[in-house]
CSV table of C-alpha atoms and ligand atoms in Angstrom, one decimal:
chain,number,residue,atom,x,y,z
B,1,MET,CA,36.2,14.5,-16.3
B,2,ARG,CA,35.3,18.1,-17.7
B,3,ILE,CA,31.4,18.2,-16.9
B,4,LEU,CA,29.0,21.4,-17.5
B,5,VAL,CA,26.4,21.7,-15.0
B,6,THR,CA,23.2,23.9,-16.1
B,7,GLY,CA,21.6,24.9,-13.0
B,8,GLY,CA,24.3,24.2,-10.9
B,9,ALA,CA,23.6,27.4,-8.7
B,10,GLY,CA,20.3,26.0,-7.5
B,11,TYR,CA,19.4,23.8,-4.3
B,12,ILE,CA,19.9,20.0,-6.1
B,13,GLY,CA,22.8,21.3,-8.7
B,14,SER,CA,24.9,22.8,-5.9
B,15,HIS,CA,25.1,19.7,-3.8
B,16,VAL,CA,25.9,17.5,-7.1
B,17,VAL,CA,28.8,20.2,-7.8
B,18,LYS,CA,30.3,19.7,-4.2
B,19,LEU,CA,30.3,16.0,-4.8
B,20,LEU,CA,31.8,16.3,-8.2
B,21,GLY,CA,34.7,19.2,-6.9
B,22,GLU,CA,35.5,16.9,-3.9
B,23,GLN,CA,36.2,14.2,-6.4
B,24,GLY,CA,38.6,16.6,-8.6
B,25,HIS,CA,36.5,17.0,-11.5
B,26,GLU,CA,36.7,20.1,-13.9
B,27,ILE,CA,33.6,22.2,-13.4
B,28,VAL,CA,31.8,24.9,-15.3
B,29,VAL,CA,28.6,25.8,-14.0
B,30,PHE,CA,26.2,27.7,-16.4
B,31,ASP,CA,23.2,29.4,-14.6
B,32,ASN,CA,21.0,32.5,-14.7
B,33,LEU,CA,21.0,32.6,-11.0
B,34,SER,CA,16.9,33.0,-11.3
B,35,THR,CA,16.6,31.1,-8.3
B,36,GLY,CA,20.5,29.8,-7.7
B,37,HIS,CA,22.8,31.8,-5.8
B,38,ALA,CA,26.6,32.5,-6.7
B,39,TRP,CA,27.9,31.4,-3.2
B,40,ALA,CA,26.5,27.7,-3.7
B,41,VAL,CA,28.7,27.1,-6.5
B,42,LEU,CA,31.5,25.6,-3.9
B,43,HIS,CA,33.8,24.3,-7.0
B,44,GLY,CA,34.6,25.3,-10.6
B,45,LYS,CA,33.7,28.2,-12.6
B,46,LEU,CA,30.1,29.9,-12.4
B,47,ILE,CA,29.1,31.4,-15.8
B,48,ALA,CA,26.1,33.5,-15.3
B,49,GLY,CA,23.8,33.0,-18.6
B,50,ASP,CA,20.5,31.7,-19.7
B,51,LEU,CA,19.8,28.8,-21.6
B,52,ALA,CA,18.0,30.9,-23.8
B,53,ASP,CA,20.9,32.7,-24.9
B,54,LYS,CA,22.4,30.3,-27.8
B,55,PRO,CA,25.4,32.2,-28.6
B,56,LEU,CA,26.7,32.4,-24.9
B,57,LEU,CA,25.7,28.5,-24.7
B,58,ASP,CA,27.4,27.6,-27.8
B,59,LEU,CA,30.6,29.5,-27.0
B,60,VAL,CA,30.8,28.0,-23.4
B,61,ILE,CA,30.5,24.4,-24.7
B,62,ARG,CA,32.7,25.2,-27.7
B,63,GLU,CA,35.5,26.3,-25.5
B,64,PHE,CA,35.0,24.0,-22.7
B,65,ARG,CA,34.4,20.7,-24.7
B,66,PRO,CA,32.5,18.7,-21.7
B,67,ASP,CA,32.7,15.2,-21.8
B,68,THR,CA,29.4,15.1,-19.9
B,69,VAL,CA,26.6,17.7,-19.0
B,70,LEU,CA,24.7,17.6,-16.2
B,71,HIS,CA,21.3,19.1,-16.7
B,72,PHE,CA,19.4,20.8,-13.9
B,73,ALA,CA,18.4,24.0,-15.2
B,74,ALA,CA,14.5,24.3,-15.3
B,75,SER,CA,11.1,25.8,-13.9
B,76,ILE,CA,10.3,23.5,-11.0
B,77,LYS,CA,6.9,24.4,-9.4
B,78,VAL,CA,3.9,22.3,-10.0
B,79,GLU,CA,1.3,24.5,-9.2
B,80,GLU,CA,2.9,27.4,-11.2
B,81,SER,CA,3.1,25.4,-14.0
B,82,VAL,CA,-0.6,25.2,-14.3
B,83,ARG,CA,-0.9,28.6,-14.3
B,84,GLU,CA,1.9,29.4,-16.6
B,85,PRO,CA,2.1,26.7,-18.7
B,86,LEU,CA,4.4,28.5,-21.6
B,87,VAL,CA,7.1,29.6,-19.0
B,88,TYR,CA,7.6,26.0,-18.1
B,89,PHE,CA,7.6,24.7,-22.1
B,90,TYR,CA,10.0,27.4,-23.1
B,91,ASN,CA,12.3,27.2,-20.1
B,92,ASN,CA,12.2,23.1,-19.8
B,93,VAL,CA,11.4,22.2,-23.4
B,94,VAL,CA,12.7,25.0,-25.4
B,95,ASN,CA,15.7,25.6,-23.4
B,96,THR,CA,16.3,22.1,-23.3
B,97,MET,CA,16.9,21.6,-27.1
B,98,ASN,CA,18.9,24.8,-27.1
B,99,LEU,CA,21.5,22.8,-25.1
B,100,LEU,CA,21.3,19.4,-27.0
B,101,ASP,CA,21.4,21.3,-30.1
B,102,SER,CA,25.0,22.7,-29.1
B,103,MET,CA,26.1,19.5,-27.7
B,104,VAL,CA,25.3,17.9,-30.9
B,105,LYS,CA,27.0,20.6,-32.7
B,106,HIS,CA,30.1,20.2,-30.6
B,107,GLY,CA,30.2,16.5,-30.2
B,108,VAL,CA,29.2,16.2,-26.6
B,109,LYS,CA,27.9,12.8,-26.0
B,110,ASN,CA,26.8,12.4,-22.6
B,111,LEU,CA,24.0,14.1,-20.8
B,112,ILE,CA,22.5,13.2,-17.4
B,113,TYR,CA,18.9,15.0,-17.2
B,114,SER,CA,16.8,16.1,-14.2
B,115,SER,CA,13.6,14.6,-14.6
B,116,THR,CA,10.7,13.9,-12.1
B,117,ALA,CA,8.2,11.6,-10.3
B,118,ALA,CA,5.5,14.2,-12.1
B,119,VAL,CA,5.9,12.3,-15.3
B,120,TYR,CA,3.6,9.7,-14.0
B,121,GLY,CA,0.7,11.6,-12.9
B,122,ILE,CA,-1.4,9.3,-11.2
B,123,PRO,CA,-0.1,5.9,-11.3
B,124,ASP,CA,-2.2,2.7,-10.8
B,125,ARG,CA,0.7,0.7,-9.0
B,126,MET,CA,2.9,2.0,-6.1
B,127,PRO,CA,5.5,2.0,-5.7
B,128,VAL,CA,6.0,3.1,-9.1
B,129,ASP,CA,8.6,1.5,-11.5
B,130,GLU,CA,10.3,3.3,-14.5
B,131,SER,CA,7.6,0.9,-16.9
B,132,ALA,CA,4.4,2.5,-15.8
B,133,PRO,CA,2.9,4.5,-18.5
B,134,LEU,CA,4.0,8.6,-18.5
B,135,CYS,CA,0.5,10.6,-18.1
B,136,PRO,CA,1.5,13.3,-16.7
B,137,ILE,CA,-1.3,15.5,-14.8
B,138,ASN,CA,0.5,19.1,-14.9
B,139,PRO,CA,2.6,21.1,-17.4
B,140,TYR,CA,5.7,20.8,-15.2
B,141,GLY,CA,5.3,17.2,-15.7
B,142,SER,CA,4.4,17.3,-19.5
B,143,SER,CA,7.7,19.7,-20.1
B,144,LYS,CA,10.0,16.8,-18.6
B,145,VAL,CA,8.2,14.1,-20.6
B,146,MET,CA,8.8,16.1,-23.5
B,147,GLY,CA,12.4,16.7,-22.6
B,148,GLU,CA,12.9,12.9,-21.9
B,149,ALA,CA,11.3,12.0,-25.3
B,150,ILE,CA,13.9,14.3,-27.3
B,151,MET,CA,16.6,12.5,-25.7
B,152,ARG,CA,15.1,9.3,-26.2
B,153,ASP,CA,15.1,9.9,-30.0
B,154,LEU,CA,18.3,11.7,-30.2
B,155,ALA,CA,20.1,8.7,-28.8
B,156,VAL,CA,18.3,6.5,-31.5
B,157,SER,CA,19.4,8.8,-34.3
B,158,SER,CA,23.2,9.4,-33.2
B,159,ASP,CA,25.7,7.9,-30.5
B,160,PHE,CA,24.3,10.6,-28.0
B,161,LYS,CA,23.9,9.0,-24.6
B,162,PHE,CA,21.8,10.0,-21.7
B,163,VAL,CA,20.4,8.6,-17.9
B,164,ALA,CA,17.4,10.5,-17.0
B,165,LEU,CA,17.0,10.3,-13.2
B,166,ARG,CA,13.3,11.0,-12.1
B,167,TYR,CA,13.6,12.5,-8.7
B,168,PHE,CA,11.0,12.0,-6.3
B,169,ASN,CA,10.5,14.5,-3.6
B,170,VAL,CA,13.8,16.0,-2.8
B,171,ALA,CA,14.5,17.7,0.4
B,172,GLY,CA,17.0,18.3,3.6
B,173,ALA,CA,20.2,20.1,3.2
B,174,ASP,CA,24.2,19.2,3.0
B,175,PRO,CA,25.1,17.3,5.9
B,176,ASP,CA,28.6,19.7,6.4
B,177,GLY,CA,26.3,22.6,6.7
B,178,GLN,CA,27.5,24.2,3.8
B,179,LEU,CA,24.7,24.1,1.4
B,180,GLY,CA,20.6,23.9,1.4
B,181,GLN,CA,17.8,25.1,0.0
B,182,VAL,CA,17.2,29.1,-0.2
B,183,TYR,CA,14.0,30.5,-1.9
B,184,ARG,CA,12.5,33.5,-1.4
B,185,ASP,CA,8.9,32.1,-1.0
B,186,ALA,CA,9.5,28.4,0.0
B,187,THR,CA,6.3,26.3,-1.4
B,188,HIS,CA,7.8,22.8,-0.6
B,189,LEU,CA,6.1,21.0,2.2
B,190,ILE,CA,9.4,20.2,4.1
B,191,ALA,CA,10.7,24.1,3.6
B,192,ARG,CA,7.6,25.2,4.3
B,193,SER,CA,6.9,23.7,7.5
B,194,ILE,CA,10.2,24.5,8.9
B,195,LYS,CA,9.8,28.3,8.0
B,196,THR,CA,6.7,27.9,9.9
B,197,ALA,CA,8.0,26.4,12.8
B,198,THR,CA,11.0,29.0,13.1
B,199,GLY,CA,8.3,31.9,12.9
B,200,GLU,CA,8.5,33.3,9.3
B,201,TYR,CA,4.9,32.1,8.3
B,202,PRO,CA,2.2,32.5,11.2
B,203,TYR,CA,0.5,28.6,10.2
B,204,LEU,CA,1.1,26.2,7.7
B,205,THR,CA,-1.7,25.1,4.9
B,206,ILE,CA,-2.6,21.7,4.4
B,207,PHE,CA,-3.9,21.4,0.8
B,208,GLY,CA,-6.8,19.2,0.6
B,209,ASP,CA,-7.6,15.9,3.3
B,210,ASN,CA,-9.9,14.1,1.1
B,211,TYR,CA,-7.2,12.2,-1.0
B,212,PRO,CA,-7.8,8.4,-1.0
B,213,THR,CA,-4.8,8.0,1.2
B,214,PRO,CA,-5.2,6.3,4.9
B,215,ASP,CA,-5.1,10.1,6.5
B,216,GLY,CA,-6.4,12.0,3.4
B,217,THR,CA,-3.8,14.0,2.8
B,218,CYS,CA,-1.0,13.5,-0.1
B,219,ILE,CA,1.6,11.0,0.4
B,220,ARG,CA,5.6,11.6,-1.2
B,221,ASP,CA,8.5,9.6,-1.1
B,222,TYR,CA,10.9,12.3,0.2
B,223,ILE,CA,14.6,11.8,-0.7
B,224,HIS,CA,17.4,13.5,1.1
B,225,VAL,CA,19.6,16.0,-1.4
B,226,SER,CA,22.7,14.3,-0.7
B,227,ASP,CA,21.3,10.7,-1.5
B,228,LEU,CA,20.2,12.6,-4.8
B,229,ALA,CA,23.3,13.9,-5.4
B,230,SER,CA,25.2,10.5,-4.9
B,231,ALA,CA,22.9,9.3,-7.5
B,232,HIS,CA,24.2,11.5,-10.1
B,233,LEU,CA,27.7,10.1,-9.3
B,234,SER,CA,26.3,6.7,-9.8
B,235,ALA,CA,25.0,7.8,-13.1
B,236,LEU,CA,27.9,9.6,-14.2
B,237,GLU,CA,30.1,6.2,-13.3
B,238,TYR,CA,27.2,3.9,-15.2
B,239,LEU,CA,27.9,6.2,-18.5
B,240,ARG,CA,31.6,6.4,-18.0
B,241,ALA,CA,31.6,2.5,-18.0
B,242,ASP,CA,30.0,2.8,-21.4
B,243,GLY,CA,26.3,2.0,-20.1
B,244,GLU,CA,23.1,2.4,-22.3
B,245,SER,CA,21.0,5.2,-22.0
B,246,LYS,CA,18.6,4.5,-19.2
B,247,VAL,CA,15.8,6.1,-16.8
B,248,PHE,CA,16.0,5.8,-13.3
B,249,ASN,CA,13.8,6.5,-10.6
B,250,CYS,CA,14.9,8.0,-7.4
B,251,GLY,CA,13.6,7.6,-4.2
B,252,TYR,CA,13.5,5.3,-1.2
B,253,GLY,CA,10.5,3.3,-1.7
B,254,TYR,CA,8.3,4.3,1.3
B,255,GLY,CA,6.3,7.6,1.4
B,256,PHE,CA,5.1,9.7,4.2
B,257,SER,CA,1.5,11.9,4.3
B,258,VAL,CA,1.2,15.5,4.6
B,259,ARG,CA,0.2,15.1,8.2
B,260,ASP,CA,3.3,12.7,9.1
B,261,VAL,CA,5.7,15.1,7.6
B,262,VAL,CA,3.8,17.9,9.6
B,263,GLU,CA,4.2,16.1,12.8
B,264,THR,CA,7.9,14.9,12.2
B,265,VAL,CA,8.7,18.9,11.9
B,266,LYS,CA,6.8,19.6,14.9
B,267,THR,CA,8.6,17.0,16.5
B,268,VAL,CA,12.1,17.6,15.2
B,269,SER,CA,11.8,21.6,16.0
B,270,GLY,CA,9.9,21.3,19.2
B,271,VAL,CA,7.3,23.8,17.8
B,272,ASP,CA,3.5,23.0,17.8
B,273,PHE,CA,2.7,25.6,15.3
B,274,LYS,CA,-0.6,26.2,13.8
B,275,VAL,CA,-2.0,24.4,10.8
B,276,LYS,CA,-4.9,25.1,8.7
B,277,MET,CA,-7.0,23.0,6.0
B,278,ALA,CA,-7.4,24.3,2.6
B,279,ASP,CA,-8.9,23.2,-0.7
B,280,ARG,CA,-6.7,20.7,-3.0
B,281,ARG,CA,-3.9,22.3,-4.7
B,282,ALA,CA,-4.2,22.1,-8.8
B,283,GLY,CA,-2.1,19.4,-10.2
B,284,ASP,CA,-1.1,17.3,-6.9
B,285,PRO,CA,-1.7,13.7,-7.6
B,286,PRO,CA,-2.5,11.5,-4.3
B,287,ALA,CA,0.7,9.5,-3.8
B,288,LEU,CA,4.1,9.3,-5.5
B,289,ILE,CA,6.6,6.6,-4.0
B,290,ALA,CA,9.5,5.3,-5.8
B,291,ASP,CA,10.5,1.5,-7.0
B,292,SER,CA,14.5,2.5,-7.3
B,293,SER,CA,15.4,-1.2,-7.6
B,294,LYS,CA,16.5,-0.8,-11.3
B,295,LEU,CA,18.8,2.4,-10.2
B,296,ARG,CA,20.4,0.4,-7.0
B,297,SER,CA,21.1,-3.0,-9.3
B,298,LEU,CA,22.6,-1.1,-12.5
B,299,THR,CA,24.7,1.5,-10.7
B,300,GLY,CA,25.0,0.4,-7.1
B,301,TRP,CA,23.4,3.3,-5.6
B,302,THR,CA,23.4,3.1,-1.9
B,303,PRO,CA,21.5,5.5,0.1
B,304,ARG,CA,22.4,6.9,3.4
B,305,TYR,CA,19.8,9.3,4.7
B,306,GLY,CA,16.5,7.7,4.5
B,307,ASP,CA,15.4,8.6,8.1
B,308,LEU,CA,12.7,11.4,7.5
B,309,SER,CA,13.6,12.9,11.2
B,310,TYR,CA,17.1,13.1,9.6
B,311,ILE,CA,15.8,14.9,6.8
B,312,VAL,CA,13.9,16.9,8.5
B,313,ASN,CA,16.7,18.1,11.0
B,314,SER,CA,19.1,18.7,8.3
B,315,ALA,CA,16.8,21.0,6.7
B,316,LEU,CA,16.1,22.6,10.1
B,317,GLU,CA,19.8,23.1,10.9
B,318,TRP,CA,20.3,24.7,7.3
B,319,GLU,CA,17.3,27.5,8.2
B,320,LEU,CA,18.6,28.0,11.6
B,321,LEU,CA,22.0,29.0,10.0
B,322,LEU,CA,21.0,31.1,7.3
B,323,LYS,CA,18.9,32.9,10.2
B,324,ARG,CA,21.9,33.5,12.2
B,325,LYS,CA,23.9,34.6,9.0
B,326,LEU,CA,21.2,37.2,8.2
B,327,ALA,CA,20.8,38.3,11.8
B,328,ALA,CA,24.5,38.9,12.0
X,1,NAD,N1,13.2,20.0,-5.9
X,1,NAD,C1,12.9,19.0,-6.0
X,1,NAD,O1,11.8,18.3,-5.5
X,1,NAD,C2,12.6,18.4,-7.6
X,1,NAD,C3,12.2,17.1,-8.0
X,1,NAD,C4,12.1,16.6,-9.3
X,1,NAD,C5,12.9,17.2,-10.1
X,1,NAD,N2,13.6,18.3,-9.9
X,1,NAD,C6,14.2,18.9,-10.9
X,1,NAD,O2,15.6,18.9,-10.5
X,1,NAD,C7,16.1,20.1,-11.2
X,1,NAD,C8,16.6,21.1,-9.9
X,1,NAD,O3,15.9,21.3,-9.2
X,1,NAD,P1,16.2,22.5,-7.5
X,1,NAD,O4,15.3,21.6,-7.0
X,1,NAD,O5,17.8,22.6,-7.8
X,1,NAD,O6,15.6,23.7,-8.1
X,1,NAD,P2,16.4,25.5,-8.2
X,1,NAD,O7,15.3,26.2,-8.7
X,1,NAD,O8,16.8,25.6,-6.9
X,1,NAD,O9,17.4,24.8,-9.5
X,1,NAD,C9,17.5,25.4,-10.8
X,1,NAD,C10,18.9,26.1,-11.1
X,1,NAD,O10,18.5,26.4,-12.5
X,1,NAD,C11,18.6,28.0,-12.7
X,1,NAD,N3,18.0,28.3,-13.9
X,1,NAD,C12,16.6,27.8,-14.4
X,1,NAD,N4,16.4,28.3,-15.7
X,1,NAD,C13,17.6,28.6,-16.1
X,1,NAD,C14,17.9,29.0,-17.5
X,1,NAD,N5,16.9,29.4,-18.3
X,1,NAD,N6,19.2,29.2,-18.0
X,1,NAD,C15,20.0,29.1,-16.8
X,1,NAD,N7,19.9,28.8,-15.5
X,1,NAD,C16,18.5,28.6,-15.2
X,1,NAD,C17,18.2,28.5,-11.6
X,1,NAD,O11,18.7,30.1,-11.3
X,1,NAD,C18,18.6,27.5,-10.2
X,1,NAD,O12,20.1,27.6,-10.2
X,1,NAD,C19,15.1,20.7,-11.8
X,1,NAD,O13,15.1,20.3,-13.6
X,1,NAD,C20,13.6,20.2,-11.7
X,1,NAD,O14,12.8,20.2,-12.4
X,1,NAD,C21,13.3,19.0,-8.8
X,2,UPG,O1,2.6,24.5,2.2
X,2,UPG,C1,2.4,23.1,1.8
X,2,UPG,C2,2.9,22.8,0.6
X,2,UPG,C3,2.6,21.4,0.1
X,2,UPG,N1,1.8,20.7,0.5
X,2,UPG,C4,1.6,19.4,-0.1
X,2,UPG,O2,2.7,18.4,0.2
X,2,UPG,C5,2.5,17.8,-1.0
X,2,UPG,C6,4.2,17.8,-1.4
X,2,UPG,O3,4.3,19.2,-1.9
X,2,UPG,P1,5.6,19.8,-2.4
X,2,UPG,O4,6.7,19.7,-1.5
X,2,UPG,O5,5.3,21.2,-3.1
X,2,UPG,O6,6.3,19.2,-4.0
X,2,UPG,P2,5.3,18.3,-5.1
X,2,UPG,O7,4.5,19.2,-5.6
X,2,UPG,O8,4.8,16.7,-4.9
X,2,UPG,O9,6.7,18.2,-6.1
X,2,UPG,C7,8.0,18.2,-5.9
X,2,UPG,O10,8.3,16.9,-6.1
X,2,UPG,C8,8.1,16.6,-7.5
X,2,UPG,C9,8.3,15.1,-7.6
X,2,UPG,O11,7.5,14.3,-7.1
X,2,UPG,C10,8.6,17.3,-8.7
X,2,UPG,O12,8.8,17.0,-9.5
X,2,UPG,C11,8.6,18.9,-8.2
X,2,UPG,O13,9.8,19.7,-8.9
X,2,UPG,C12,9.0,19.5,-6.6
X,2,UPG,O14,8.6,20.3,-6.4
X,2,UPG,C13,1.8,18.0,-2.1
X,2,UPG,O15,0.8,17.2,-1.4
X,2,UPG,C14,1.2,19.6,-1.5
X,2,UPG,O16,-0.2,19.9,-1.6
X,2,UPG,C15,0.9,21.3,1.5
X,2,UPG,O17,-0.4,20.4,1.8
X,2,UPG,N2,1.1,22.4,1.9
């Protein structure tokens, strides 16, 4: 298949491009490299462009004529979205409209969309399934709810079809050591804890220990990035087999508190790093755990890397590899 991957130079997109390339698909990555890296595109052709550049996007879609688009490109930080909501609505909503507009214009019918657990806000029931109300509590989550809503309406009015994958907390790195998370300033819990264990930060801050959870810190369902990548291949197969437009949660169905994660990073790394308590971070729900039974039953998705120590260890190995490369 011919597959256009927006944001394919980023953390999750690059892992998916790796799997798609290994399966022999023809790939074009469209990425403005704002947080992504050209070296992370292991297969296909990289076009360095911004989704806000409609003429360029149009040209790429017209010439490449993809069978399917995988849309990862977005701004992704919950806390930043609270401070800069317009940045999030422009990049995640307006630019998604640019993409959809161009797809419609050139008759491209299938899209796999990177949605998020943040669409649920603070769910009543846990694990949360896809039928739960969408009540985001931060602009990032709202922007993804809007993206899904636009796709749903488009699918009603035309033969456009989509799968929205609602990712829970993505972590870890490629088991082959070729890819992983690389950000100038890591904000995600596992990445930040690992960088603290390896000496990049003097201590880790825990944001809030007065949540209504057993140890008072937030609980998340951490999914290994390679399991999430394989969920995209399952979704692609599902659409190819003429499946209807659907929304699927992507997680394991169990969660860990911030304290659990910190203890696991300490054990796996062997470093007893310093931890400081701080106030709650804006926009954080107390707990998010996925019910992904729909994804498993309708697509046959079978995750392989659901052990937290394995996830942390893969992220740690990647971080140590990066440090060795930088030092060389
Ligand atoms: N990381 C997570 O835990 C998580 C959880 C839920 C959902 N998601 C979603 O997954 C997707 C990928 O996230 P990620 O963690 O890989 O982030 P990332 O920042 O590593 O990847 C995003 C990629 O999109 C590119 N990009 C951003 N804006 C662009 C634009 N306007 N035009 C072209 N390229 C642009 C960036 O350069 C980057 O390569 C996002 O849509 C995000 O909302 C991530
Ligand atoms: O230094 C840190 C970093 C994080 N946390 C806490 O750890 C938890 C997880 O935070 P983080 O790793 O930043 O992820 P989330 O804010 O849960 O968001 C991620 O997971 C969401 C899905 O659940 C996605 O939508 C987002 O894109 C993605 O950034 C939260 O309670 C944070 O307050 C800390 O206590 N200290």
